Amino acid sequence: MTDAAGAIAGIPARPAHRTERLLGWIATVDHKRVGILYLITTLGFFCLGGLEALLMRVQLARPENALLSPQAYNQLFTMHGTTMVFLVVMPLLTGFANYLVPLMIGARDVAFPRLNALSYWLLLFGGLLLYFSFLAGGAPNAGWFSYAPLSEPQYSSGPGMDYWALGLLVLGIGTIASAVNLIVTILTLRADGLTIRRLPLFVWMTFVNSFLMLAALPALNAALVMLLVDRLLGGHFFLAQGAGAAAGRGPVLWQHFFWSFGHPEVYIMVLPAFGIISEVIPVFSRKPIFGYEFVAGSTVAIALLSYGVWAHHMFAVGLGHPFDAAFSGASLLIAVPTGVKIFNWIATMWGGSIRFTTAMHYAIGFLAMFTLGGISGVMVAVVPIDWQVTDSYFIVAHMHYVLFGGTAFAVLAGVYYWFPKITGRMLDERWGKVQFWLTIIGFNLTFFDQHLLGLMGMPRRVFTYPAFPHWGTLNLLSTIGAFVLGVAVLVLVWNVWASVRSGAIAGDNPWNAWTLEWAATSPPPEHNFEQLPPVRGRRPLWDLAHPDAQDPDVGDADAQTAPAAVAQTRFAPTALGMLLFLASEAVFFIFLVVSYVYLHSDDVRRASSVLDPRITGAYTVALLASSATIWMAGRGGRLHRGWLAATIILGAVFLVGQSREYWRLLREEVTTSRDVFGSLFYTLTGIHGVHVAAGVLMMLVLAGLAWRASKPALDREALESVALYWHLVDGVWIVIFGVVYLGGRYLA
Amino acid sequence: MIRAWFLQPRFGLMPIFHPISQQAHAISELFAFVLVLSAVVFAGIVGALIYIMWRFRRGRDGSGAEPRPVFGHSRIEILWTAIPIGIVGVLFVLTLVAMRASDPDAPADRAPDITVVGHQWWWEIRYPAAGVVTANDLHIPVGRKQLVELQSADVIHDFWVPRLGRKLDMVPGRHARLWLAADSAGTYFGACAEYCGNEHAWMQIRVTAESPATFASWLAAQARPAPALGGPSDSGPALGAQLFSRLTCVNCHAVRGTSDTATVGPDLTHVASRPSLAAGRLVNTPENLRRWMAEPDLIKPGSYMPNLHLSDQDLDHIVAYLLTLR
């Protein structure tokens, strides 16, 4: 291929050496390549998770089977769940977002391309760290939800749970970084005329979803940090403490924190799928989405409500009828915005001219399967029903209907829909339909039986079961279904592999779709667009092709000439990104402080008398003063080096003070392992101290750069970001000081 | 009528729909209603999809032209939002009613009738008033509800007997209480329903409901200490009793009436009268008893019962001794 032809097609001229090509992929910061890396890596992890599932199903095919020991089986089901949630579904949806969002908003790349690449590598290394546990003494085996105290060192003495917690922490950092990146991208890099109200629904769903990630992942991170303190530093967070009313709080605290993450997490795993369906169904019905505003608005409703339903995973704990009833009501309510979207999608098809492409097969399959899964979800929102079926195979069935019949079907629709854009070639439609039928038949054969098994009394997370009537038959059917699914996956992989090499050439817009990504070539060049069509509504390419039948104006009629998005935001992208990151950090600290309040008891109050608020108060004043000095350092739009130096010194003073206090307490034998107070104190102040140290480091870097050469604009933007971070760190300290040092005396 | 349909034999396999107590009944009634409602909704949606796929498939009108764009219809959308809200509102009210019916208030101030303590991977069962301690084998009198207190000695377990009613977690440090009742005699199976480690799958519970008279005599028999060993001191059982003390069995197992009082493992005072061994893993026969002691690590790998590599002769003696603990 000549250089000229390559340049026209947007494909870079083939480099001379194979290593350069490989290096190109390893060193890439192009969102499209990062997206493809995500997709390939998650496919690999999907195969691992699927293999784990097949092994489990073989073990369960017969009653009292002895193929796998319970130890092996328990590692498999833990890794299957952890892999599918953290290494497949979440990154798969992130990979799609990475690839598509800049294209769909007419941008050249994401806002922070290097951060984007980092998110990918954190996925890969987090996953490898997790899987390394198989070689290092045993994979985690306390379930993907890792309930305490089973996950504590007394009951899980191998290193597996440590790998689990550390691996997930690494992955969590990448996820938060992705969320920040996508939000800033969508807010600042939209093409002219593309107002928020004109966003394609996939972009909107990704946008809302990213906020969900920012607010949910910190809950998990807090829980993981506390678990690691328990496991590695002898902490007492999640253990039952002695006798009395507060004795059982530790184990329950884990569940509260985990599900505060875990429930928003399931919406994180499904909202982008809703976005995919909202793109696919209109195109193959040849009609715009019915009720864009309701679909977009109900998404926000789901995001907000998802924080109020977490304890429906805890109905069996026995936390009291009022508590259970409140969460039941919220859970029944959240079914409404989720469910009415089904009506919107069906109404989109009504009156249309339906093309039954493979993508459309999957989209319609999604509608039926997700409805079934949603219905079983409504069933378990009814508390007494949940009291019977929770922790049985009924829940396994429910979960897989929404995650596989829902998200995975939507992802498959997305794969068949966007594969032409990504690779420039069409996936074979005949094999696609074979793959679809194998998938839907295999899927229902695997998981429908599990509803029945749950109703028959089969608990979940069991490596085998007694020979009760029909349990063996249903399990065997389920296993057969799982292997049919395995064949379906092989067909998909083969289709992808063959089509990449020799599929039909796709052209820019093989589906006659309407959103901006179809205005680029297939595949797009590195800079994405040679020229963007004008954007006056939600379907720019429709408007272009039908100048006499354009979509009605949405929003500002003059928005076509609206200033570029980046000028519409008050903050520079870097500061905006920092602000979003700080929001997630604030949630993280809130959870740590909540743990202090929840675990507080007379013992904790007595133990906290060892603290001296006056000395610490002095160091606190230094820290608070440093907020004032860093504000002074940024006054007048310049970076005042003297004030910056003062901030660094005050921060260092705080750190020295903190270290002296630690030294004093350690000499008095107050440690993380002594009691709950020790665990709480060192975790709260220690994590905060790490944040202070990181802030001081950042300021040192800033100071070094400022001394070397003067770049006022860059200095000011960097200082703005660091200052925001510093103010949060100080604000968090006020709360910690108040709760731990002062509140200890007054909290009952 | 709907309820009768659900109670037919085909659903006899589903303990949830074969309630044997008022509490379980309240749940199965509501469940049946919700199932029927769900079936109607699902059929409606699938029916609509099938109809739409047929009626609006491409090429039906022959023209292939783009259909007229329709962007929404606020009134319809408000309606199909309001109706589901109404439906879930009804479900919420039914939920509240059924919660009270299926889980009546369990007083926290009076002593429980039965205490069940979850261990990895067996059930310790105590009748405090009668001074009875047993394992894995729970008896209740028909028609008289029992106040049960659930505890855990280690990790979180869950008590679930579907025909009797709801499940409830056994969280270490918490004392959860529920009412347990059966309306007719029978044996009802349950299982631990919270993943508790390696042998979570073999932590079955068996509840036997019997007439109050039968229950009282069972309880009295359980309250008696182990029968004194008669016969020569070199008989099988006597030798077995000596081995029991010497070979560290006493470090975990109690036999009331002797000096063996450890509570780490199941109380063995009346082990020979229990229907199963190892929390449902084996039917309680002399052969299985012998197998269990010969190779517990093969039968229930991960269980804390150690394999003491007993000789055949020692095994014979210990089994003979345990069989006297009726």
PDB file of N, CA, C and O in Angstrom, chain A residues 70 74 141 148 155 255 286 291 294 316 318 321 325 340 344 346 351 353-355 375 387-388 390-391 456 460-461 466 470 551, chain B residues 13 15 27 38 42 52 56 58 66-67 71 77 80 92 99 103 154 156 160 162 166-167 169 172 174 193-195 198 200 204:
ATOM      1  N   PRO A  70     -14.025 -29.083  46.851  1.00  0.00           N
ATOM      2  CA  PRO A  70     -14.663 -27.810  47.220  1.00  0.00           C
ATOM      3  C   PRO A  70     -13.686 -26.651  47.199  1.00  0.00           C
ATOM      4  O   PRO A  70     -14.057 -25.538  46.814  1.00  0.00           O
ATOM      5  N   ASN A  74     -14.555 -23.439  44.960  1.00  0.00           N
ATOM      6  CA  ASN A  74     -14.792 -22.131  45.581  1.00  0.00           C
ATOM      7  C   ASN A  74     -13.886 -21.056  45.005  1.00  0.00           C
ATOM      8  O   ASN A  74     -14.267 -19.897  44.886  1.00  0.00           O
ATOM      9  N   ASN A 141     -11.080 -17.121  47.461  1.00  0.00           N
ATOM     10  CA  ASN A 141     -12.133 -18.131  47.522  1.00  0.00           C
ATOM     11  C   ASN A 141     -13.271 -17.752  48.451  1.00  0.00           C
ATOM     12  O   ASN A 141     -13.982 -18.636  48.951  1.00  0.00           O
ATOM     13  N   ALA A 148     -17.374 -10.598  55.144  1.00  0.00           N
ATOM     14  CA  ALA A 148     -16.648 -10.782  56.380  1.00  0.00           C
ATOM     15  C   ALA A 148     -17.554 -11.512  57.351  1.00  0.00           C
ATOM     16  O   ALA A 148     -18.770 -11.364  57.266  1.00  0.00           O
ATOM     17  N   TYR A 155     -10.176 -16.952  58.774  1.00  0.00           N
ATOM     18  CA  TYR A 155     -10.946 -17.933  58.010  1.00  0.00           C
ATOM     19  C   TYR A 155     -10.472 -18.065  56.577  1.00  0.00           C
ATOM     20  O   TYR A 155     -10.892 -18.976  55.876  1.00  0.00           O
ATOM     21  N   GLN A 255     -20.961  -5.524  54.587  1.00  0.00           N
ATOM     22  CA  GLN A 255     -22.066  -5.651  53.640  1.00  0.00           C
ATOM     23  C   GLN A 255     -22.607  -4.281  53.245  1.00  0.00           C
ATOM     24  O   GLN A 255     -22.891  -4.032  52.079  1.00  0.00           O
ATOM     25  N   ARG A 286     -35.412   2.310  11.423  1.00  0.00           N
ATOM     26  CA  ARG A 286     -35.470   3.466  10.540  1.00  0.00           C
ATOM     27  C   ARG A 286     -36.342   4.571  11.137  1.00  0.00           C
ATOM     28  O   ARG A 286     -37.046   5.283  10.418  1.00  0.00           O
ATOM     29  N   GLY A 291     -39.263   9.209  22.371  1.00  0.00           N
ATOM     30  CA  GLY A 291     -39.202   9.754  23.728  1.00  0.00           C
ATOM     31  C   GLY A 291     -37.793   9.925  24.253  1.00  0.00           C
ATOM     32  O   GLY A 291     -37.477   9.486  25.351  1.00  0.00           O
ATOM     33  N   PHE A 294     -37.580  11.277  27.821  1.00  0.00           N
ATOM     34  CA  PHE A 294     -37.908  10.348  28.891  1.00  0.00           C
ATOM     35  C   PHE A 294     -36.794   9.330  29.094  1.00  0.00           C
ATOM     36  O   PHE A 294     -36.477   8.952  30.209  1.00  0.00           O
ATOM     37  N   ALA A 316     -32.019 -10.587  54.199  1.00  0.00           N
ATOM     38  CA  ALA A 316     -31.956 -11.779  55.042  1.00  0.00           C
ATOM     39  C   ALA A 316     -31.140 -11.558  56.303  1.00  0.00           C
ATOM     40  O   ALA A 316     -31.097 -12.444  57.162  1.00  0.00           O
ATOM     41  N   GLY A 318     -31.733  -9.470  58.643  1.00  0.00           N
ATOM     42  CA  GLY A 318     -32.587  -9.259  59.803  1.00  0.00           C
ATOM     43  C   GLY A 318     -32.337  -7.926  60.470  1.00  0.00           C
ATOM     44  O   GLY A 318     -32.199  -7.839  61.689  1.00  0.00           O
ATOM     45  N   HIS A 321     -37.891  -4.752  60.229  1.00  0.00           N
ATOM     46  CA  HIS A 321     -38.885  -4.557  59.170  1.00  0.00           C
ATOM     47  C   HIS A 321     -38.912  -3.145  58.601  1.00  0.00           C
ATOM     48  O   HIS A 321     -39.021  -2.999  57.375  1.00  0.00           O
ATOM     49  N   ALA A 325     -38.417  -2.601  54.728  1.00  0.00           N
ATOM     50  CA  ALA A 325     -39.534  -2.048  53.958  1.00  0.00           C
ATOM     51  C   ALA A 325     -39.109  -0.811  53.171  1.00  0.00           C
ATOM     52  O   ALA A 325     -39.500  -0.624  52.014  1.00  0.00           O
ATOM     53  N   VAL A 340     -39.695   1.464  31.949  1.00  0.00           N
ATOM     54  CA  VAL A 340     -40.391   2.221  30.896  1.00  0.00           C
ATOM     55  C   VAL A 340     -39.522   2.393  29.670  1.00  0.00           C
ATOM     56  O   VAL A 340     -40.017   2.615  28.570  1.00  0.00           O
ATOM     57  N   ASN A 344     -40.287   2.515  25.592  1.00  0.00           N
ATOM     58  CA  ASN A 344     -39.761   3.463  24.608  1.00  0.00           C
ATOM     59  C   ASN A 344     -39.139   2.732  23.419  1.00  0.00           C
ATOM     60  O   ASN A 344     -39.321   3.119  22.261  1.00  0.00           O
ATOM     61  N   ILE A 346     -39.756  -0.325  22.367  1.00  0.00           N
ATOM     62  CA  ILE A 346     -40.778  -1.004  21.568  1.00  0.00           C
ATOM     63  C   ILE A 346     -41.520   0.022  20.720  1.00  0.00           C
ATOM     64  O   ILE A 346     -41.805  -0.212  19.538  1.00  0.00           O
ATOM     65  N   GLY A 351     -44.335   1.170  13.823  1.00  0.00           N
ATOM     66  CA  GLY A 351     -44.423   2.096  12.695  1.00  0.00           C
ATOM     67  C   GLY A 351     -43.127   2.215  11.914  1.00  0.00           C
ATOM     68  O   GLY A 351     -43.025   3.034  11.007  1.00  0.00           O
ATOM     69  N   SER A 353     -39.606   0.388   9.862  1.00  0.00           N
ATOM     70  CA  SER A 353     -39.373  -0.527   8.746  1.00  0.00           C
ATOM     71  C   SER A 353     -38.175  -1.372   9.150  1.00  0.00           C
ATOM     72  O   SER A 353     -37.027  -1.035   8.878  1.00  0.00           O
ATOM     73  N   ILE A 354     -38.467  -2.484   9.820  1.00  0.00           N
ATOM     74  CA  ILE A 354     -37.429  -3.173  10.597  1.00  0.00           C
ATOM     75  C   ILE A 354     -36.499  -3.988   9.716  1.00  0.00           C
ATOM     76  O   ILE A 354     -36.933  -4.796   8.900  1.00  0.00           O
ATOM     77  N   ARG A 355     -35.213  -3.746   9.898  1.00  0.00           N
ATOM     78  CA  ARG A 355     -34.194  -4.565   9.243  1.00  0.00           C
ATOM     79  C   ARG A 355     -33.680  -5.577  10.234  1.00  0.00           C
ATOM     80  O   ARG A 355     -33.190  -5.210  11.291  1.00  0.00           O
ATOM     81  N   ILE A 375     -38.132  -8.567  35.629  1.00  0.00           N
ATOM     82  CA  ILE A 375     -39.308  -9.055  36.361  1.00  0.00           C
ATOM     83  C   ILE A 375     -38.880  -9.863  37.574  1.00  0.00           C
ATOM     84  O   ILE A 375     -39.421  -9.689  38.679  1.00  0.00           O
ATOM     85  N   TRP A 387     -36.986 -13.242  51.069  1.00  0.00           N
ATOM     86  CA  TRP A 387     -36.650 -14.053  52.244  1.00  0.00           C
ATOM     87  C   TRP A 387     -36.617 -15.546  51.918  1.00  0.00           C
ATOM     88  O   TRP A 387     -35.966 -16.309  52.601  1.00  0.00           O
ATOM     89  N   GLN A 388     -37.340 -15.948  50.898  1.00  0.00           N
ATOM     90  CA  GLN A 388     -37.269 -17.348  50.479  1.00  0.00           C
ATOM     91  C   GLN A 388     -36.165 -17.572  49.458  1.00  0.00           C
ATOM     92  O   GLN A 388     -35.386 -18.510  49.565  1.00  0.00           O
ATOM     93  N   THR A 390     -33.573 -15.497  48.191  1.00  0.00           N
ATOM     94  CA  THR A 390     -32.230 -14.938  48.159  1.00  0.00           C
ATOM     95  C   THR A 390     -31.213 -16.025  48.503  1.00  0.00           C
ATOM     96  O   THR A 390     -31.512 -16.957  49.237  1.00  0.00           O
ATOM     97  N   ASP A 391     -30.016 -15.888  47.961  1.00  0.00           N
ATOM     98  CA  ASP A 391     -28.972 -16.885  48.190  1.00  0.00           C
ATOM     99  C   ASP A 391     -29.340 -18.268  47.672  1.00  0.00           C
ATOM    100  O   ASP A 391     -28.786 -19.279  48.123  1.00  0.00           O
ATOM    101  N   MET A 456     -36.775 -24.829  44.091  1.00  0.00           N
ATOM    102  CA  MET A 456     -36.744 -26.162  44.697  1.00  0.00           C
ATOM    103  C   MET A 456     -35.874 -26.204  45.933  1.00  0.00           C
ATOM    104  O   MET A 456     -35.769 -27.242  46.573  1.00  0.00           O
ATOM    105  N   ARG A 460     -27.094 -21.241  46.636  1.00  0.00           N
ATOM    106  CA  ARG A 460     -26.039 -20.940  45.690  1.00  0.00           C
ATOM    107  C   ARG A 460     -24.674 -21.085  46.332  1.00  0.00           C
ATOM    108  O   ARG A 460     -24.561 -21.230  47.544  1.00  0.00           O
ATOM    109  N   ARG A 461     -23.663 -21.022  45.483  1.00  0.00           N
ATOM    110  CA  ARG A 461     -22.278 -21.112  45.933  1.00  0.00           C
ATOM    111  C   ARG A 461     -22.006 -22.461  46.577  1.00  0.00           C
ATOM    112  O   ARG A 461     -21.289 -22.544  47.577  1.00  0.00           O
ATOM    113  N   PRO A 466     -27.196 -32.642  46.992  1.00  0.00           N
ATOM    114  CA  PRO A 466     -27.685 -34.006  47.182  1.00  0.00           C
ATOM    115  C   PRO A 466     -28.569 -34.433  46.009  1.00  0.00           C
ATOM    116  O   PRO A 466     -29.019 -33.610  45.213  1.00  0.00           O
ATOM    117  N   HIS A 470     -34.994 -34.498  40.511  1.00  0.00           N
ATOM    118  CA  HIS A 470     -34.908 -33.534  39.417  1.00  0.00           C
ATOM    119  C   HIS A 470     -33.810 -32.493  39.566  1.00  0.00           C
ATOM    120  O   HIS A 470     -33.574 -31.733  38.626  1.00  0.00           O
ATOM    121  N   ASP A 551     -34.920  16.898  11.172  1.00  0.00           N
ATOM    122  CA  ASP A 551     -35.500  16.752  12.499  1.00  0.00           C
ATOM    123  C   ASP A 551     -35.835  18.133  13.057  1.00  0.00           C
ATOM    124  O   ASP A 551     -35.167  19.111  12.754  1.00  0.00           O
TER     125      ASP A 551
ATOM    126  N   LEU B  13     -42.321 -30.464  44.152  1.00  0.00           N
ATOM    127  CA  LEU B  13     -40.873 -30.410  44.181  1.00  0.00           C
ATOM    128  C   LEU B  13     -40.385 -29.069  44.675  1.00  0.00           C
ATOM    129  O   LEU B  13     -39.225 -28.911  44.984  1.00  0.00           O
ATOM    130  N   PRO B  15     -40.419 -26.635  47.422  1.00  0.00           N
ATOM    131  CA  PRO B  15     -40.831 -26.444  48.807  1.00  0.00           C
ATOM    132  C   PRO B  15     -41.409 -25.060  49.083  1.00  0.00           C
ATOM    133  O   PRO B  15     -42.265 -24.898  49.948  1.00  0.00           O
ATOM    134  N   ILE B  27     -46.032 -16.244  52.408  1.00  0.00           N
ATOM    135  CA  ILE B  27     -45.067 -15.947  51.350  1.00  0.00           C
ATOM    136  C   ILE B  27     -45.481 -16.591  50.033  1.00  0.00           C
ATOM    137  O   ILE B  27     -45.460 -15.960  48.971  1.00  0.00           O
ATOM    138  N   SER B  38     -46.489 -11.331  36.746  1.00  0.00           N
ATOM    139  CA  SER B  38     -45.290 -11.261  35.904  1.00  0.00           C
ATOM    140  C   SER B  38     -45.502 -11.966  34.583  1.00  0.00           C
ATOM    141  O   SER B  38     -45.054 -11.490  33.536  1.00  0.00           O
ATOM    142  N   PHE B  42     -44.973 -10.220  31.027  1.00  0.00           N
ATOM    143  CA  PHE B  42     -43.991 -10.758  30.093  1.00  0.00           C
ATOM    144  C   PHE B  42     -44.656 -11.176  28.796  1.00  0.00           C
ATOM    145  O   PHE B  42     -44.169 -10.897  27.702  1.00  0.00           O
ATOM    146  N   ILE B  52     -45.064  -6.695  16.408  1.00  0.00           N
ATOM    147  CA  ILE B  52     -44.340  -5.601  15.751  1.00  0.00           C
ATOM    148  C   ILE B  52     -43.344  -6.132  14.741  1.00  0.00           C
ATOM    149  O   ILE B  52     -43.201  -5.586  13.634  1.00  0.00           O
ATOM    150  N   PHE B  56     -44.208  -4.716  11.087  1.00  0.00           N
ATOM    151  CA  PHE B  56     -43.386  -3.611  10.621  1.00  0.00           C
ATOM    152  C   PHE B  56     -42.065  -4.071  10.026  1.00  0.00           C
ATOM    153  O   PHE B  56     -41.102  -3.314   9.973  1.00  0.00           O
ATOM    154  N   ARG B  58     -39.328  -4.851   7.261  1.00  0.00           N
ATOM    155  CA  ARG B  58     -39.013  -4.072   6.082  1.00  0.00           C
ATOM    156  C   ARG B  58     -39.577  -4.730   4.853  1.00  0.00           C
ATOM    157  O   ARG B  58     -39.564  -5.940   4.726  1.00  0.00           O
ATOM    158  N   GLU B  66     -38.172   5.559   3.916  1.00  0.00           N
ATOM    159  CA  GLU B  66     -38.012   5.748   5.344  1.00  0.00           C
ATOM    160  C   GLU B  66     -39.367   6.073   5.954  1.00  0.00           C
ATOM    161  O   GLU B  66     -40.110   6.908   5.443  1.00  0.00           O
ATOM    162  N   PRO B  67     -39.699   5.428   7.054  1.00  0.00           N
ATOM    163  CA  PRO B  67     -40.990   5.724   7.690  1.00  0.00           C
ATOM    164  C   PRO B  67     -40.997   7.127   8.291  1.00  0.00           C
ATOM    165  O   PRO B  67     -39.952   7.743   8.481  1.00  0.00           O
ATOM    166  N   PHE B  71     -41.189  11.353  17.295  1.00  0.00           N
ATOM    167  CA  PHE B  71     -40.184  11.612  18.320  1.00  0.00           C
ATOM    168  C   PHE B  71     -40.654  11.324  19.724  1.00  0.00           C
ATOM    169  O   PHE B  71     -39.874  11.323  20.660  1.00  0.00           O
ATOM    170  N   GLU B  77     -46.343   8.589  27.287  1.00  0.00           N
ATOM    171  CA  GLU B  77     -45.206   8.239  28.137  1.00  0.00           C
ATOM    172  C   GLU B  77     -45.520   8.477  29.598  1.00  0.00           C
ATOM    173  O   GLU B  77     -45.085   7.724  30.475  1.00  0.00           O
ATOM    174  N   TRP B  80     -47.643   5.493  30.621  1.00  0.00           N
ATOM    175  CA  TRP B  80     -46.946   4.238  30.862  1.00  0.00           C
ATOM    176  C   TRP B  80     -45.849   4.346  31.914  1.00  0.00           C
ATOM    177  O   TRP B  80     -45.161   3.382  32.202  1.00  0.00           O
ATOM    178  N   PHE B  92     -46.053  -2.881  46.859  1.00  0.00           N
ATOM    179  CA  PHE B  92     -45.439  -2.442  48.109  1.00  0.00           C
ATOM    180  C   PHE B  92     -46.378  -2.688  49.282  1.00  0.00           C
ATOM    181  O   PHE B  92     -45.965  -3.186  50.342  1.00  0.00           O
ATOM    182  N   MET B  99     -44.985  -9.146  54.996  1.00  0.00           N
ATOM    183  CA  MET B  99     -43.835  -9.133  55.907  1.00  0.00           C
ATOM    184  C   MET B  99     -44.302  -9.427  57.321  1.00  0.00           C
ATOM    185  O   MET B  99     -43.705 -10.215  58.055  1.00  0.00           O
ATOM    186  N   ASP B 103     -43.309 -12.995  59.131  1.00  0.00           N
ATOM    187  CA  ASP B 103     -42.219 -12.820  60.098  1.00  0.00           C
ATOM    188  C   ASP B 103     -42.759 -12.074  61.301  1.00  0.00           C
ATOM    189  O   ASP B 103     -42.421 -10.918  61.535  1.00  0.00           O
ATOM    190  N   ASP B 154     -18.643 -18.598  64.211  1.00  0.00           N
ATOM    191  CA  ASP B 154     -17.473 -18.219  63.391  1.00  0.00           C
ATOM    192  C   ASP B 154     -17.855 -17.214  62.310  1.00  0.00           C
ATOM    193  O   ASP B 154     -17.758 -16.028  62.529  1.00  0.00           O
ATOM    194  N   ILE B 156     -20.543 -15.937  58.873  1.00  0.00           N
ATOM    195  CA  ILE B 156     -21.977 -15.774  58.680  1.00  0.00           C
ATOM    196  C   ILE B 156     -22.551 -17.050  58.069  1.00  0.00           C
ATOM    197  O   ILE B 156     -22.049 -17.551  57.059  1.00  0.00           O
ATOM    198  N   TRP B 160     -32.204 -21.770  56.700  1.00  0.00           N
ATOM    199  CA  TRP B 160     -33.258 -21.735  55.687  1.00  0.00           C
ATOM    200  C   TRP B 160     -33.913 -23.081  55.560  1.00  0.00           C
ATOM    201  O   TRP B 160     -33.264 -24.038  55.112  1.00  0.00           O
ATOM    202  N   PRO B 162     -37.163 -24.010  53.619  1.00  0.00           N
ATOM    203  CA  PRO B 162     -38.156 -23.322  52.781  1.00  0.00           C
ATOM    204  C   PRO B 162     -39.607 -23.634  53.113  1.00  0.00           C
ATOM    205  O   PRO B 162     -40.450 -22.753  53.019  1.00  0.00           O
ATOM    206  N   ARG B 166     -39.219 -18.015  56.090  1.00  0.00           N
ATOM    207  CA  ARG B 166     -38.110 -17.191  55.634  1.00  0.00           C
ATOM    208  C   ARG B 166     -36.772 -17.730  56.088  1.00  0.00           C
ATOM    209  O   ARG B 166     -36.678 -18.518  57.028  1.00  0.00           O
ATOM    210  N   LYS B 167     -35.733 -17.243  55.407  1.00  0.00           N
ATOM    211  CA  LYS B 167     -34.403 -17.525  55.881  1.00  0.00           C
ATOM    212  C   LYS B 167     -33.912 -16.340  56.698  1.00  0.00           C
ATOM    213  O   LYS B 167     -34.411 -15.223  56.552  1.00  0.00           O
ATOM    214  N   ASP B 169     -30.154 -14.722  58.489  1.00  0.00           N
ATOM    215  CA  ASP B 169     -28.705 -14.848  58.638  1.00  0.00           C
ATOM    216  C   ASP B 169     -28.311 -15.069  60.089  1.00  0.00           C
ATOM    217  O   ASP B 169     -28.949 -14.554  61.014  1.00  0.00           O
ATOM    218  N   PRO B 172     -22.078 -13.537  63.313  1.00  0.00           N
ATOM    219  CA  PRO B 172     -21.360 -13.562  64.595  1.00  0.00           C
ATOM    220  C   PRO B 172     -21.505 -12.226  65.307  1.00  0.00           C
ATOM    221  O   PRO B 172     -21.340 -11.172  64.707  1.00  0.00           O
ATOM    222  N   ARG B 174     -24.313 -11.143  66.486  1.00  0.00           N
ATOM    223  CA  ARG B 174     -25.732 -10.777  66.494  1.00  0.00           C
ATOM    224  C   ARG B 174     -26.567 -11.959  66.968  1.00  0.00           C
ATOM    225  O   ARG B 174     -26.229 -13.110  66.721  1.00  0.00           O
ATOM    226  N   ALA B 193     -27.758 -21.104  53.933  1.00  0.00           N
ATOM    227  CA  ALA B 193     -27.929 -20.302  52.718  1.00  0.00           C
ATOM    228  C   ALA B 193     -27.069 -19.047  52.744  1.00  0.00           C
ATOM    229  O   ALA B 193     -27.471 -17.997  52.277  1.00  0.00           O
ATOM    230  N   GLU B 194     -25.883 -19.130  53.320  1.00  0.00           N
ATOM    231  CA  GLU B 194     -24.929 -18.026  53.180  1.00  0.00           C
ATOM    232  C   GLU B 194     -23.567 -18.667  53.081  1.00  0.00           C
ATOM    233  O   GLU B 194     -23.168 -19.415  53.982  1.00  0.00           O
ATOM    234  N   TYR B 195     -22.879 -18.401  51.998  1.00  0.00           N
ATOM    235  CA  TYR B 195     -21.587 -19.032  51.745  1.00  0.00           C
ATOM    236  C   TYR B 195     -20.674 -18.877  52.958  1.00  0.00           C
ATOM    237  O   TYR B 195     -20.385 -17.763  53.394  1.00  0.00           O
ATOM    238  N   ASN B 198     -15.509 -23.740  52.797  1.00  0.00           N
ATOM    239  CA  ASN B 198     -15.337 -24.911  51.948  1.00  0.00           C
ATOM    240  C   ASN B 198     -16.524 -25.847  51.870  1.00  0.00           C
ATOM    241  O   ASN B 198     -16.908 -26.286  50.798  1.00  0.00           O
ATOM    242  N   HIS B 200     -19.701 -25.401  52.686  1.00  0.00           N
ATOM    243  CA  HIS B 200     -21.025 -24.760  52.749  1.00  0.00           C
ATOM    244  C   HIS B 200     -22.074 -25.667  52.116  1.00  0.00           C
ATOM    245  O   HIS B 200     -23.223 -25.714  52.579  1.00  0.00           O
ATOM    246  N   GLN B 204     -26.457 -29.196  55.780  1.00  0.00           N
ATOM    247  CA  GLN B 204     -27.900 -29.350  55.681  1.00  0.00           C
ATOM    248  C   GLN B 204     -28.516 -29.383  57.060  1.00  0.00           C
ATOM    249  O   GLN B 204     -27.883 -29.777  58.038  1.00  0.00           O
TER     250      GLN B 204
END
